[in-house]
PDB file of C-alpha atoms in Angstrom:
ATOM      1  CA  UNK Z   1       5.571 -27.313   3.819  1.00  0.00           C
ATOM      2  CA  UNK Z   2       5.610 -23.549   2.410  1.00  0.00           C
ATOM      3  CA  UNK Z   3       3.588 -22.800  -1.036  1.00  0.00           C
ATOM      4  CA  UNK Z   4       4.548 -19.568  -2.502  1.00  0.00           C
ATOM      5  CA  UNK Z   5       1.678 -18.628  -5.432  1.00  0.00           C
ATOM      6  CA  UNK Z   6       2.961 -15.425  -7.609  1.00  0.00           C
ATOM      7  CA  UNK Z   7       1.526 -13.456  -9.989  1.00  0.00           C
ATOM      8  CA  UNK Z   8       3.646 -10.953 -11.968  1.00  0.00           C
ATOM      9  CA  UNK Z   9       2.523  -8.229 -14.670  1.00  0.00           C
ATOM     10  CA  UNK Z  10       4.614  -5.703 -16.759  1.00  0.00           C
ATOM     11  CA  UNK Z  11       5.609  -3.675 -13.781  1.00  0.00           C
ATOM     12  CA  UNK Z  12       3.763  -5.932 -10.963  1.00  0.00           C
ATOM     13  CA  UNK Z  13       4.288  -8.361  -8.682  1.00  0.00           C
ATOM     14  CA  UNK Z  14       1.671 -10.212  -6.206  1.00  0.00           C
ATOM     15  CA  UNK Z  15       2.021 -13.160  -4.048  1.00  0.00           C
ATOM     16  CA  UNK Z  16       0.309 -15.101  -1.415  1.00  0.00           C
ATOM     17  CA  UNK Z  17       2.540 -17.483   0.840  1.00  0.00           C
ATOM     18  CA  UNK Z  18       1.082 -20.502   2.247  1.00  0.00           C
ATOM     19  CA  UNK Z  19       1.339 -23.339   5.196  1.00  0.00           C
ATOM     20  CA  UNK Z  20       0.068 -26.832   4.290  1.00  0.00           C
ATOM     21  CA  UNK Z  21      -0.845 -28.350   7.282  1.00  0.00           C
ATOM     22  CA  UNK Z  22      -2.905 -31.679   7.465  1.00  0.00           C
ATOM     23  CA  UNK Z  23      -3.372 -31.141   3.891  1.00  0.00           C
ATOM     24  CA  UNK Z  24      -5.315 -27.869   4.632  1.00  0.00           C
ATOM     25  CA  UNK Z  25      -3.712 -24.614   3.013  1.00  0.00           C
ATOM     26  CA  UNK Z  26      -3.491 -21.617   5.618  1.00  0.00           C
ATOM     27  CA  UNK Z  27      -2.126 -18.129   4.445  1.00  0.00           C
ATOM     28  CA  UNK Z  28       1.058 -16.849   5.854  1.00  0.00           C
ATOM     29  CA  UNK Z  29       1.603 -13.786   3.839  1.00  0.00           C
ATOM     30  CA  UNK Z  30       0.524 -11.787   0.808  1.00  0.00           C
ATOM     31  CA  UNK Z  31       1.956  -9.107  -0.991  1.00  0.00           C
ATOM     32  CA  UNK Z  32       1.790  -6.493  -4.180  1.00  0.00           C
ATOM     33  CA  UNK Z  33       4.839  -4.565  -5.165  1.00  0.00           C
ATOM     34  CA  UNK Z  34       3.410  -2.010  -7.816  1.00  0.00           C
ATOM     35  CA  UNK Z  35       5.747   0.188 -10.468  1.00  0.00           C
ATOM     36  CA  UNK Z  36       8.522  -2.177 -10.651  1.00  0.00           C
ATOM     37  CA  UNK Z  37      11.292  -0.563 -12.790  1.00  0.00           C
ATOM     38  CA  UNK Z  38      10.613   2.885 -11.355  1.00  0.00           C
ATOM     39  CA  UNK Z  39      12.833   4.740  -9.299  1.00  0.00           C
ATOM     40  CA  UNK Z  40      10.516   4.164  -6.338  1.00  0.00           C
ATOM     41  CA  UNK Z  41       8.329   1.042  -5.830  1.00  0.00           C
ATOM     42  CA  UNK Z  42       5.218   0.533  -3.890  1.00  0.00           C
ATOM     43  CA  UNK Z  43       4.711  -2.228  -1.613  1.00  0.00           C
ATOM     44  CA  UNK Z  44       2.190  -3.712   1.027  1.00  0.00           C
ATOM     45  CA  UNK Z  45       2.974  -6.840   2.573  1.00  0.00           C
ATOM     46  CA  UNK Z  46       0.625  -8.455   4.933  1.00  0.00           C
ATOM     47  CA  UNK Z  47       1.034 -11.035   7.560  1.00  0.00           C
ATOM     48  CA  UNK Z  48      -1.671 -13.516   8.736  1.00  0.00           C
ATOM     49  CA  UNK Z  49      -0.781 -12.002  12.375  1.00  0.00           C
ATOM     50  CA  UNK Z  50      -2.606  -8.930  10.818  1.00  0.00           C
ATOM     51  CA  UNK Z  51       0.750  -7.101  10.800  1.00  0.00           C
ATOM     52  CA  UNK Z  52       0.891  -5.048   7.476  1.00  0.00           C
ATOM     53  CA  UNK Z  53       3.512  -3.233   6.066  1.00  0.00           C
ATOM     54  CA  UNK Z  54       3.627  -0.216   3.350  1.00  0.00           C
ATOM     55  CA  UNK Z  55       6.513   2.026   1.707  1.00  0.00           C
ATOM     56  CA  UNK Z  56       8.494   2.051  -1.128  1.00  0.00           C
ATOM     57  CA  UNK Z  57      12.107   0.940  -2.423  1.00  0.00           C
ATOM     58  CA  UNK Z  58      14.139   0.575  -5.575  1.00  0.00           C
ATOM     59  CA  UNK Z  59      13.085  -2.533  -6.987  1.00  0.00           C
ATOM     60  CA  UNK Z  60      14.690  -2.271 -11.038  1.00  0.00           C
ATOM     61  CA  UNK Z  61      13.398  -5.597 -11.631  1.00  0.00           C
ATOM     62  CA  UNK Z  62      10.658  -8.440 -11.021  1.00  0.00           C
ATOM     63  CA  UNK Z  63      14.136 -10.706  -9.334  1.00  0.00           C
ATOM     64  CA  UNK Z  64      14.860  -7.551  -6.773  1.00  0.00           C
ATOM     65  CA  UNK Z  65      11.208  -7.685  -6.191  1.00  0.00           C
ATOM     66  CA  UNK Z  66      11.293 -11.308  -5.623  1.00  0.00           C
ATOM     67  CA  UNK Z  67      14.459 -10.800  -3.610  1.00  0.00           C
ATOM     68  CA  UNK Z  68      12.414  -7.925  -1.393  1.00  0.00           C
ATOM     69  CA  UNK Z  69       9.816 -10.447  -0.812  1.00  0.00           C
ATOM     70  CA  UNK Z  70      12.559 -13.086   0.532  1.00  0.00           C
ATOM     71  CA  UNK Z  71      13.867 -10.530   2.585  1.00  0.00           C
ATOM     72  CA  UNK Z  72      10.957  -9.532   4.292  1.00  0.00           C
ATOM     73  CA  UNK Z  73       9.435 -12.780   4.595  1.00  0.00           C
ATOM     74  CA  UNK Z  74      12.422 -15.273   5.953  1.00  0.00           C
ATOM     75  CA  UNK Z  75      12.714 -13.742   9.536  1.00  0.00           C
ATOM     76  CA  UNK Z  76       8.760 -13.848  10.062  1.00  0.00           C
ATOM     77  CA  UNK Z  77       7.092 -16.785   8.284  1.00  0.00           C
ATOM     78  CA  UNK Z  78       9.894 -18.823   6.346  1.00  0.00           C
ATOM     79  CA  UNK Z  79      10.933 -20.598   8.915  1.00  0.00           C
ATOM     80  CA  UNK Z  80       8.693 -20.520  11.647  1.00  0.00           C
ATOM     81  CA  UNK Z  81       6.601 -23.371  12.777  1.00  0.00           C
ATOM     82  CA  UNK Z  82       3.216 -23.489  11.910  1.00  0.00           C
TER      83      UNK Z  82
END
């Protein structure tokens, strides 16, 4: 079971993604995309394998941010086991 916990402000967007396992909650991924709206976007994602990723990309609106998140989180955690 995935639990995906987000947070949005005016031009903001954080998340945490979790696992529930044996009814205990273990993180999977978090996130911040920052200046949403702008022509360029911030983002850090970070993975519970320690992997983290930084950059920027056109993200108009909190859905293309939410969208970017999807993106970058189906191939690694979404649908792994865990």
């Amino acid at each position: 079971k995935r639990v995906f916990i987000a947070n949005l402000g005016t031009t903001s967007f954080k998340f945490k993604l979790f696992c529930e396992n044996e009814q205990q909650l273990r993180v999977l991924a978090s996130g911040e995309l920052e200046s949403i709206g702008a022509p360029e976007s911030r983002y850090t994602l970070e993975y519970a394998d320690g992997q983290t990723k930084t950059g920027s990309a056109a993200l108009a609106d909190h859905g293309a941010g939410f969208s970017f998140c999807l993106d970058a989180l189906l191939p690694k955690v979404l649908f792994t086991e865990s």
